[in-house]
Amino acid sequence: MSAPSYRELTVNGLWKNNPALVQLLGLCPLLGVSNSTVNALGLGLATMLVLTCSNISVSLVRGVVNTAVRLPAFVMIIAALTTCIELLMQAFTYELYQILGIFIPLITTNCVILGRADGFAAKHNPLVAGFDGLVMGLGFCLVLVVLGGLRELFGTGALFANMHLLFGPVASDWQLTLFSDYKGFLLAILPPGAFIVLGLLIALKNRIDERLAERARATQPAAPAVNRRVRVTGVIE
């Protein structure tokens, strides 16, 4: 199977085939922990690392794994990598790990990761598979961060609160308070707010795609008129 170009992989991962906005996969963690930027970024980076490493690992073993045990083998690889990420978070970002809770182990069952492992990594070389995992994970992470940022902004009037949980004491003063007297909008940080904001993001993407398609059709040159010569036989009276 011919490998797609890196440009095509990038466009698909970040926009055309984005896991969150187009495929609508992995919505449980996407909606469950996106009530703040730091939570969204922490889970997004963890998912991106697991997705990249699992794609590379699956591509490396694709020629030696029997088809009868292919999916169990892929799940074991993903579970092992998720455990490594979980242990690293326990060691370096323990408070954030406690906040994210069950959503870190649930990376193992994320449909995005298993889908890319079986549908793409098992058919391509490690370099292409790793790049695909990176851009797909980055697309998922970006949507997660945008969703978390918007919910945090509408819910509390601030951005980047508690970033020290992920980056350490150097990020203790990163918080931006955009509305000083803001009373807060509770719906934004509750689960229904996640559905509303994600729906608006999907609608915005669809609208942008429509405008781009209209612009592309408008710039296409008109098809030249075709002169057809009609041959008349027989006697015309």
Coordinates of N, CA and C in Angstrom, one line a residue:
M1 N 0.9 -1.2 0.0 CA 0.0 0.0 0.0 C 0.9 1.2 0.0
S2 N 0.6 2.2 -0.9 CA 1.4 3.4 -1.0 C 1.1 4.3 0.2
A3 N 2.1 4.9 0.7 CA 2.0 5.7 1.9 C 1.5 7.1 1.5
P4 N 0.6 7.7 2.2 CA 0.2 9.1 1.9 C 1.3 10.0 2.2
S5 N 1.3 11.2 1.6 CA 2.3 12.2 1.9 C 2.2 12.8 3.3
Y6 N 3.3 13.4 3.8 CA 3.2 13.9 5.1 C 2.3 15.1 5.2
R7 N 2.2 15.9 4.1 CA 1.2 17.0 4.0 C -0.2 16.5 4.2
E8 N -0.5 15.4 3.4 CA -1.8 14.9 3.5 C -2.2 14.4 4.9
L9 N -1.2 13.7 5.5 CA -1.4 13.2 6.9 C -1.7 14.4 7.9
T10 N -0.9 15.5 7.7 CA -1.1 16.6 8.6 C -2.4 17.3 8.4
V11 N -2.9 17.5 7.2 CA -4.2 18.1 6.9 C -5.3 17.2 7.5
N12 N -5.2 15.9 7.3 CA -6.2 15.0 7.8 C -6.3 15.0 9.3
G13 N -5.1 14.9 9.9 CA -5.1 14.8 11.4 C -5.6 16.1 12.1
L14 N -5.2 17.2 11.5 CA -5.5 18.5 12.2 C -6.9 19.0 11.7
W15 N -7.3 18.6 10.5 CA -8.6 19.3 10.1 C -9.6 18.3 9.4
K16 N -9.2 17.8 8.2 CA -10.2 17.1 7.4 C -10.7 15.8 8.1
N17 N -9.9 15.1 8.9 CA -10.3 13.9 9.5 C -10.0 13.9 11.0
N18 N -10.1 15.1 11.6 CA -9.8 15.3 13.0 C -10.6 14.3 13.9
P19 N -9.9 13.6 14.8 CA -10.6 12.6 15.6 C -11.8 13.1 16.4
A20 N -11.7 14.4 16.9 CA -12.8 14.9 17.7 C -13.9 15.6 17.0
L21 N -13.5 16.3 15.9 CA -14.5 17.1 15.2 C -15.2 16.4 14.0
V22 N -14.5 15.4 13.5 CA -15.0 14.7 12.3 C -15.4 13.3 12.6
Q23 N -14.4 12.5 13.2 CA -14.7 11.1 13.5 C -15.5 11.0 14.7
L24 N -15.5 12.0 15.6 CA -16.3 12.0 16.9 C -15.9 10.8 17.7
L25 N -14.6 10.5 17.8 CA -14.2 9.4 18.7 C -13.5 10.0 19.9
G26 N -13.5 9.2 21.0 CA -12.9 9.6 22.2 C -13.7 10.7 22.9
L27 N -15.0 10.7 22.8 CA -15.8 11.8 23.4 C -15.9 11.8 24.9
C28 N -15.7 10.6 25.4 CA -15.9 10.4 26.9 C -14.8 11.3 27.6
P29 N -13.5 11.1 27.4 CA -12.5 11.9 28.0 C -12.6 13.3 27.5
L30 N -12.9 13.5 26.2 CA -13.0 14.9 25.6 C -14.0 15.7 26.4
L31 N -15.1 15.2 26.8 CA -16.1 15.9 27.5 C -16.0 15.9 29.0
G32 N -15.3 14.8 29.5 CA -15.3 14.6 30.9 C -14.3 15.5 31.6
V33 N -13.1 15.8 31.0 CA -12.1 16.5 31.8 C -11.8 17.9 31.1
S34 N -12.6 18.4 30.2 CA -12.3 19.6 29.5 C -12.9 20.8 30.2
N35 N -13.0 20.8 31.5 CA -13.6 22.0 32.2 C -12.5 23.0 32.6
S36 N -11.3 22.7 32.3 CA -10.2 23.7 32.5 C -9.1 23.4 31.5
T37 N -8.2 24.4 31.2 CA -7.2 24.2 30.3 C -6.1 23.2 30.7
V38 N -5.8 23.3 32.0 CA -4.7 22.4 32.5 C -5.1 20.9 32.4
N39 N -6.4 20.7 32.7 CA -6.9 19.3 32.6 C -6.9 18.8 31.2
A40 N -7.4 19.7 30.3 CA -7.4 19.3 28.9 C -6.1 19.1 28.3
L41 N -5.1 20.0 28.6 CA -3.8 19.8 28.1 C -3.1 18.6 28.6
G42 N -3.2 18.3 29.9 CA -2.6 17.1 30.5 C -3.1 15.9 29.8
L43 N -4.4 15.7 29.7 CA -4.9 14.5 29.1 C -4.6 14.5 27.6
G44 N -4.6 15.6 26.9 CA -4.3 15.7 25.5 C -2.9 15.2 25.2
L45 N -1.9 15.7 26.0 CA -0.5 15.3 25.8 C -0.3 13.8 26.1
A46 N -1.0 13.3 27.1 CA -0.9 11.9 27.4 C -1.4 11.0 26.3
T47 N -2.6 11.4 25.8 CA -3.2 10.7 24.6 C -2.3 10.8 23.4
M48 N -1.7 11.9 23.1 CA -0.9 12.1 22.0 C 0.4 11.2 22.1
L49 N 1.0 11.1 23.3 CA 2.2 10.3 23.4 C 1.8 8.8 23.2
V50 N 0.7 8.4 23.8 CA 0.3 7.0 23.7 C 0.0 6.7 22.2
L51 N -0.7 7.6 21.5 CA -1.1 7.3 20.1 C 0.2 7.2 19.3
T52 N 1.1 8.1 19.5 CA 2.4 8.1 18.6 C 3.2 6.9 18.9
C53 N 3.4 6.5 20.1 CA 4.2 5.4 20.5 C 3.5 4.1 20.1
S54 N 2.2 4.0 20.2 CA 1.5 2.8 19.9 C 1.5 2.6 18.4
N55 N 1.4 3.6 17.6 CA 1.5 3.5 16.1 C 2.8 3.0 15.7
I56 N 3.9 3.5 16.3 CA 5.2 3.0 16.0 C 5.4 1.5 16.4
S57 N 4.9 1.2 17.6 CA 5.1 -0.2 18.0 C 4.3 -1.2 17.2
V58 N 3.1 -0.8 16.9 CA 2.2 -1.7 16.0 C 2.9 -1.9 14.7
S59 N 3.4 -0.8 14.1 CA 4.0 -0.9 12.8 C 5.3 -1.8 12.8
L60 N 6.0 -1.8 13.9 CA 7.2 -2.6 14.0 C 6.9 -4.1 14.1
V61 N 5.7 -4.4 14.8 CA 5.4 -5.9 15.0 C 4.4 -6.4 14.0
R62 N 4.0 -5.5 13.0 CA 2.9 -5.9 12.1 C 3.2 -7.2 11.3
G63 N 4.5 -7.4 11.0 CA 4.8 -8.5 10.2 C 5.0 -9.9 11.0
V64 N 5.0 -9.8 12.3 CA 5.2 -11.0 13.1 C 4.0 -11.4 13.9
V65 N 3.0 -10.6 13.9 CA 1.8 -10.9 14.8 C 0.8 -11.6 13.9
N66 N 0.3 -12.7 14.4 CA -0.7 -13.5 13.7 C -2.0 -12.8 13.6
T67 N -2.7 -12.9 12.5 CA -4.0 -12.1 12.4 C -5.0 -12.6 13.4
A68 N -4.9 -13.8 13.9 CA -5.9 -14.3 14.9 C -5.8 -13.5 16.2
V69 N -4.6 -13.1 16.6 CA -4.4 -12.4 17.8 C -3.9 -10.9 17.6
R70 N -4.2 -10.4 16.5 CA -3.8 -9.0 16.2 C -4.4 -8.0 17.1
L71 N -5.7 -8.0 17.2 CA -6.3 -7.0 18.1 C -5.9 -7.1 19.5
P72 N -5.9 -8.3 20.1 CA -5.4 -8.4 21.5 C -4.0 -8.0 21.7
A73 N -3.2 -8.2 20.7 CA -1.8 -7.8 20.8 C -1.7 -6.2 20.8
F74 N -2.5 -5.6 19.9 CA -2.5 -4.2 19.8 C -3.0 -3.6 21.2
V75 N -4.1 -4.2 21.7 CA -4.6 -3.7 23.0 C -3.5 -3.8 24.1
M76 N -2.8 -4.9 24.1 CA -1.7 -5.1 25.1 C -0.6 -4.0 24.9
I77 N -0.3 -3.7 23.7 CA 0.7 -2.6 23.5 C 0.2 -1.3 24.0
I78 N -1.0 -1.0 23.7 CA -1.6 0.3 24.1 C -1.7 0.4 25.6
A79 N -2.1 -0.7 26.2 CA -2.2 -0.8 27.7 C -0.9 -0.6 28.4
A80 N 0.1 -1.2 27.8 CA 1.5 -1.1 28.4 C 2.0 0.4 28.3
L81 N 1.7 1.0 27.2 CA 2.2 2.4 27.0 C 1.4 3.3 27.9
T82 N 0.1 3.0 28.1 CA -0.8 3.8 29.0 C -0.3 3.7 30.4
T83 N 0.1 2.5 30.8 CA 0.7 2.3 32.1 C 1.9 3.1 32.4
C84 N 2.8 3.2 31.3 CA 4.0 4.0 31.4 C 3.7 5.4 31.6
I85 N 2.7 6.0 30.8 CA 2.3 7.4 31.0 C 1.7 7.6 32.4
E86 N 0.9 6.7 32.8 CA 0.3 6.8 34.2 C 1.4 6.8 35.3
L87 N 2.4 6.0 35.2 CA 3.5 6.0 36.2 C 4.3 7.3 36.1
L88 N 4.5 7.8 34.9 CA 5.2 9.1 34.8 C 4.4 10.2 35.4
M89 N 3.1 10.2 35.2 CA 2.3 11.3 35.8 C 2.3 11.2 37.3
Q90 N 2.2 10.0 37.8 CA 2.3 9.8 39.2 C 3.6 10.3 39.8
A91 N 4.7 10.2 39.1 CA 6.0 10.6 39.6 C 6.2 12.1 39.5
F92 N 5.7 12.7 38.4 CA 6.0 14.1 38.2 C 4.8 15.1 38.3
T93 N 3.6 14.6 38.0 CA 2.4 15.5 38.1 C 1.3 14.8 38.9
Y94 N 1.7 14.5 40.1 CA 0.8 13.6 40.9 C -0.6 14.3 41.2
E95 N -0.6 15.6 41.5 CA -1.9 16.3 41.7 C -2.8 16.3 40.5
L96 N -2.2 16.5 39.3 CA -3.0 16.5 38.1 C -3.4 15.1 37.8
Y97 N -2.6 14.1 38.1 CA -3.0 12.7 37.9 C -4.2 12.4 38.8
Q98 N -4.3 12.9 40.0 CA -5.4 12.6 40.9 C -6.7 13.3 40.4
I99 N -6.5 14.5 39.8 CA -7.7 15.2 39.2 C -8.2 14.5 38.0
L100 N -7.3 14.0 37.1 CA -7.8 13.3 35.9 C -8.4 12.0 36.2
G101 N -7.9 11.3 37.3 CA -8.5 10.1 37.8 C -8.5 9.0 36.8
I102 N -9.7 8.4 36.6 CA -10.0 7.2 35.8 C -9.7 7.5 34.3
F103 N -9.7 8.8 33.9 CA -9.6 9.1 32.5 C -8.2 8.8 32.0
I104 N -7.2 8.7 32.8 CA -5.8 8.3 32.3 C -5.8 6.8 32.0
P105 N -6.2 5.9 32.8 CA -6.3 4.4 32.4 C -7.2 4.2 31.2
L106 N -8.3 5.0 31.1 CA -9.2 4.9 30.0 C -8.6 5.2 28.6
I107 N -7.4 5.7 28.6 CA -6.8 6.0 27.3 C -6.6 4.6 26.6
T108 N -6.5 3.6 27.3 CA -6.3 2.2 26.7 C -7.5 1.9 25.8
T109 N -8.7 2.3 26.2 CA -9.9 2.0 25.4 C -10.3 3.1 24.5
N110 N -9.5 4.1 24.3 CA -9.8 5.2 23.4 C -9.9 4.7 22.0
C111 N -11.0 4.9 21.3 CA -11.3 4.4 20.0 C -10.3 5.0 19.0
V112 N -9.9 6.2 19.2 CA -8.9 6.9 18.3 C -7.6 6.1 18.2
I113 N -7.1 5.6 19.4 CA -5.8 4.9 19.4 C -5.9 3.6 18.7
L114 N -6.9 2.8 19.1 CA -7.0 1.5 18.5 C -7.4 1.5 17.1
G115 N -8.2 2.5 16.7 CA -8.6 2.7 15.3 C -7.4 3.0 14.4
R116 N -6.5 3.9 14.8 CA -5.3 4.2 14.0 C -4.3 3.1 14.0
A117 N -4.2 2.3 15.1 CA -3.3 1.2 15.2 C -3.7 0.1 14.2
D118 N -5.0 -0.2 14.1 CA -5.5 -1.3 13.3 C -5.7 -0.8 11.8
G119 N -6.2 0.5 11.7 CA -6.5 0.9 10.4 C -5.4 1.6 9.6
F120 N -4.4 2.0 10.3 CA -3.3 2.7 9.6 C -1.9 2.1 9.9
A121 N -1.6 2.1 11.2 CA -0.2 1.7 11.6 C 0.1 0.3 11.1
A122 N -0.9 -0.6 11.1 CA -0.6 -2.0 10.8 C -0.4 -2.2 9.3
K123 N -0.5 -1.1 8.5 CA -0.3 -1.2 7.0 C 0.8 -0.3 6.5
H124 N 1.5 0.4 7.4 CA 2.6 1.3 6.9 C 3.8 1.2 7.8
N125 N 4.9 1.8 7.3 CA 6.2 1.7 7.9 C 6.2 2.5 9.2
P126 N 7.1 2.3 10.1 CA 7.1 3.0 11.4 C 7.2 4.5 11.3
L127 N 8.0 5.0 10.4 CA 8.1 6.4 10.3 C 6.8 7.1 9.9
V128 N 6.1 6.6 8.9 CA 4.8 7.1 8.5 C 3.8 6.9 9.6
A129 N 3.8 5.7 10.2 CA 2.8 5.4 11.2 C 3.0 6.3 12.4
G130 N 4.3 6.6 12.8 CA 4.5 7.5 13.9 C 4.1 8.9 13.7
F131 N 4.3 9.4 12.4 CA 3.9 10.7 12.1 C 2.4 10.8 12.1
D132 N 1.7 9.8 11.6 CA 0.2 9.8 11.6 C -0.3 9.8 13.1
G133 N 0.3 9.1 13.9 CA -0.1 9.1 15.3 C 0.2 10.5 16.0
L134 N 1.3 11.1 15.6 CA 1.6 12.4 16.2 C 0.6 13.5 15.7
V135 N 0.2 13.5 14.4 CA -0.7 14.6 14.0 C -2.1 14.3 14.4
M136 N -2.5 13.0 14.5 CA -3.8 12.7 15.0 C -3.9 13.0 16.4
G137 N -2.9 12.7 17.2 CA -2.9 13.0 18.6 C -2.9 14.5 18.8
L138 N -2.1 15.2 18.0 CA -2.1 16.7 18.1 C -3.4 17.3 17.8
G139 N -4.1 16.8 16.7 CA -5.5 17.3 16.4 C -6.4 17.0 17.6
F140 N -6.4 15.9 18.2 CA -7.2 15.6 19.3 C -6.9 16.5 20.5
C141 N -5.6 16.7 20.7 CA -5.1 17.6 21.9 C -5.6 19.0 21.6
L142 N -5.4 19.5 20.4 CA -5.8 20.9 20.2 C -7.3 21.2 20.4
V143 N -8.1 20.2 19.9 CA -9.6 20.4 20.2 C -9.9 20.3 21.7
L144 N -9.2 19.4 22.4 CA -9.4 19.3 23.8 C -9.0 20.6 24.5
V145 N -7.8 21.2 24.1 CA -7.4 22.4 24.8 C -8.3 23.6 24.5
V146 N -8.7 23.7 23.2 CA -9.7 24.8 22.8 C -11.0 24.7 23.6
L147 N -11.5 23.4 23.7 CA -12.7 23.2 24.5 C -12.5 23.5 25.9
G148 N -11.4 23.1 26.5 CA -11.1 23.4 27.9 C -10.9 24.9 28.2
G149 N -10.2 25.6 27.2 CA -10.0 27.0 27.4 C -11.3 27.8 27.3
L150 N -12.2 27.4 26.4 CA -13.5 28.2 26.3 C -14.4 27.9 27.5
R151 N -14.4 26.7 27.9 CA -15.2 26.4 29.1 C -14.7 27.1 30.4
E152 N -13.4 27.1 30.5 CA -12.8 27.8 31.6 C -13.0 29.3 31.6
L153 N -12.9 29.9 30.4 CA -13.1 31.3 30.2 C -14.5 31.7 30.5
F154 N -15.5 31.0 29.9 CA -16.9 31.3 30.2 C -17.3 31.0 31.6
G155 N -16.7 29.9 32.2 CA -17.1 29.5 33.5 C -16.6 30.3 34.6
T156 N -15.3 30.8 34.5 CA -14.6 31.5 35.6 C -14.1 32.9 35.2
G157 N -14.1 33.2 33.9 CA -13.6 34.5 33.5 C -12.0 34.5 33.5
A158 N -11.4 33.4 33.6 CA -9.9 33.4 33.6 C -9.4 32.3 32.7
L159 N -8.1 32.3 32.4 CA -7.5 31.3 31.6 C -6.2 30.8 32.3
F160 N -5.8 29.6 32.0 CA -4.5 29.0 32.4 C -4.4 28.9 33.9
A161 N -5.5 28.7 34.6 CA -5.4 28.6 36.1 C -4.8 27.2 36.4
N162 N -4.0 27.2 37.5 CA -3.4 25.9 38.0 C -2.5 25.2 37.0
M163 N -1.8 26.0 36.2 CA -0.9 25.4 35.2 C 0.3 24.8 35.9
H164 N 0.6 25.2 37.2 CA 1.7 24.6 37.9 C 1.5 23.1 38.1
L165 N 0.3 22.6 38.0 CA 0.0 21.2 38.2 C 0.7 20.4 37.1
L166 N 0.9 21.0 36.0 CA 1.5 20.3 34.8 C 3.0 20.7 34.6
F167 N 3.2 22.0 34.7 CA 4.6 22.6 34.4 C 5.4 22.9 35.6
G168 N 4.9 22.7 36.8 CA 5.7 23.0 38.0 C 5.6 24.4 38.5
P169 N 6.4 24.8 39.5 CA 6.3 26.2 40.1 C 6.5 27.3 39.1
V170 N 7.2 27.0 38.0 CA 7.5 28.1 37.0 C 6.2 28.6 36.4
A171 N 5.1 27.8 36.4 CA 3.9 28.2 35.8 C 2.8 28.7 36.8
S172 N 3.3 29.0 38.0 CA 2.3 29.4 39.1 C 1.7 30.7 38.8
D173 N 2.3 31.6 38.0 CA 1.7 32.9 37.8 C 1.3 33.1 36.3
W174 N 1.0 32.0 35.7 CA 0.5 32.0 34.3 C -1.0 32.4 34.1
Q175 N -1.7 32.4 35.2 CA -3.1 32.6 35.1 C -3.4 34.0 34.6
L176 N -4.4 34.1 33.6 CA -4.8 35.4 33.1 C -6.3 35.6 33.5
T177 N -6.5 36.6 34.2 CA -7.9 37.0 34.7 C -8.4 38.0 33.7
L178 N -9.3 37.6 32.8 CA -9.8 38.5 31.7 C -11.0 39.3 32.2
F179 N -11.7 38.8 33.1 CA -12.9 39.5 33.7 C -12.8 39.6 35.2
S180 N -12.4 40.7 35.7 CA -12.1 40.8 37.2 C -13.4 40.6 38.0
D181 N -14.5 41.2 37.6 CA -15.7 41.1 38.4 C -16.7 40.1 37.9
Y182 N -16.2 39.1 37.2 CA -17.0 38.1 36.5 C -17.6 37.2 37.6
K183 N -18.9 37.0 37.6 CA -19.6 36.1 38.6 C -19.5 34.6 38.2
G184 N -19.1 34.3 37.0 CA -19.0 32.9 36.6 C -20.3 32.4 36.0
F185 N -20.2 31.5 35.1 CA -21.3 30.9 34.4 C -21.2 29.4 34.6
L186 N -21.9 28.9 35.5 CA -21.8 27.5 36.0 C -22.0 26.5 34.9
L187 N -23.0 26.8 34.0 CA -23.3 25.8 32.9 C -22.0 25.5 32.1
A188 N -21.2 26.4 31.9 CA -20.0 26.2 31.0 C -19.1 25.1 31.6
I189 N -18.9 25.0 32.9 CA -18.0 24.0 33.5 C -18.7 22.8 33.9
L190 N -20.0 22.7 33.7 CA -20.7 21.4 33.9 C -20.8 20.6 32.7
P191 N -21.1 19.3 32.8 CA -21.1 18.4 31.6 C -22.0 18.9 30.4
P192 N -23.2 19.5 30.7 CA -23.9 20.0 29.5 C -23.2 21.1 28.8
G193 N -22.4 21.9 29.5 CA -21.6 22.9 28.8 C -20.6 22.3 27.8
A194 N -20.1 21.2 28.1 CA -19.1 20.5 27.2 C -19.8 20.1 25.9
F195 N -21.0 19.6 26.0 CA -21.8 19.2 24.8 C -22.1 20.4 23.9
I196 N -22.5 21.5 24.6 CA -22.9 22.7 23.9 C -21.7 23.3 23.2
V197 N -20.5 23.5 23.9 CA -19.4 24.1 23.3 C -18.8 23.2 22.1
L198 N -18.8 21.9 22.3 CA -18.3 21.0 21.3 C -19.2 21.1 20.1
G199 N -20.5 21.1 20.3 CA -21.4 21.3 19.1 C -21.2 22.5 18.4
L200 N -20.9 23.6 19.1 CA -20.6 24.9 18.4 C -19.3 24.8 17.6
L201 N -18.3 24.1 18.2 CA -17.0 24.0 17.4 C -17.2 23.1 16.2
I202 N -18.0 22.1 16.3 CA -18.3 21.3 15.1 C -19.0 22.1 14.0
A203 N -20.0 22.9 14.5 CA -20.8 23.7 13.5 C -19.9 24.7 12.9
L204 N -19.0 25.3 13.6 CA -18.0 26.3 13.1 C -17.1 25.6 12.0
K205 N -16.6 24.4 12.3 CA -15.8 23.8 11.3 C -16.5 23.5 10.1
N206 N -17.8 23.0 10.2 CA -18.6 22.7 9.0 C -18.8 23.9 8.2
R207 N -19.1 25.0 8.9 CA -19.3 26.3 8.1 C -18.1 26.7 7.4
I208 N -16.9 26.6 8.0 CA -15.6 27.0 7.4 C -15.4 26.1 6.2
D209 N -15.7 24.8 6.3 CA -15.5 23.9 5.2 C -16.5 24.3 4.0
E210 N -17.7 24.7 4.3 CA -18.6 25.1 3.3 C -18.1 26.3 2.6
R211 N -17.6 27.3 3.3 CA -17.1 28.5 2.7 C -15.9 28.2 1.8
L212 N -15.0 27.3 2.3 CA -13.8 27.0 1.5 C -14.3 26.2 0.2
A213 N -15.3 25.4 0.3 CA -15.8 24.7 -0.9 C -16.4 25.7 -1.9
E214 N -17.1 26.6 -1.4 CA -17.7 27.7 -2.3 C -16.7 28.5 -2.9
R215 N -15.6 28.8 -2.2 CA -14.6 29.6 -2.8 C -13.8 28.9 -3.8
A216 N -13.6 27.6 -3.6 CA -12.9 26.7 -4.6 C -13.7 26.6 -5.9
R217 N -15.0 26.4 -5.7 CA -15.9 26.4 -6.9 C -15.9 27.7 -7.7
A218 N -15.9 28.8 -7.0 CA -15.9 30.1 -7.6 C -14.6 30.4 -8.4
T219 N -13.5 29.9 -7.9 CA -12.2 30.1 -8.6 C -11.9 29.2 -9.7
Q220 N -12.7 28.1 -9.9 CA -12.5 27.2 -10.9 C -12.9 27.8 -12.3
P221 N -12.1 27.6 -13.3 CA -12.5 28.2 -14.6 C -13.7 27.4 -15.2
A222 N -14.5 28.2 -15.9 CA -15.7 27.6 -16.5 C -15.3 26.7 -17.6
A223 N -16.0 25.6 -17.7 CA -15.7 24.6 -18.8 C -16.0 25.2 -20.1
P224 N -15.1 25.0 -21.1 CA -15.3 25.6 -22.4 C -16.4 24.9 -23.1
A225 N -17.1 25.7 -23.9 CA -18.3 25.2 -24.7 C -17.8 24.2 -25.7
V226 N -18.5 23.1 -25.9 CA -18.1 22.1 -26.8 C -19.0 22.2 -28.1
N227 N -18.3 22.4 -29.2 CA -19.1 22.5 -30.5 C -19.3 21.1 -31.0
R228 N -20.5 20.8 -31.2 CA -20.9 19.4 -31.7 C -21.4 19.6 -33.1
R229 N -20.8 18.8 -34.0 CA -21.2 18.9 -35.4 C -22.2 17.7 -35.7
V230 N -23.3 18.1 -36.2 CA -24.4 17.2 -36.4 C -24.4 16.8 -37.9
R231 N -24.3 15.5 -38.2 CA -24.3 15.1 -39.6 C -25.7 14.7 -40.0
V232 N -26.1 15.2 -41.0 CA -27.5 14.9 -41.5 C -27.3 14.1 -42.8
T233 N -28.0 13.0 -42.8 CA -27.9 12.2 -44.0 C -29.3 12.1 -44.6
G234 N -29.4 11.7 -45.8 CA -30.7 11.6 -46.4 C -31.1 12.8 -47.2
V235 N -32.3 12.9 -47.6 CA -32.8 14.0 -48.4 C -33.7 14.9 -47.6
I236 N -33.4 16.2 -47.6 CA -34.2 17.1 -46.8 C -35.1 17.8 -47.8
E237 N -36.4 17.7 -47.6 CA -37.4 18.3 -48.5 C -37.9 19.6 -47.9

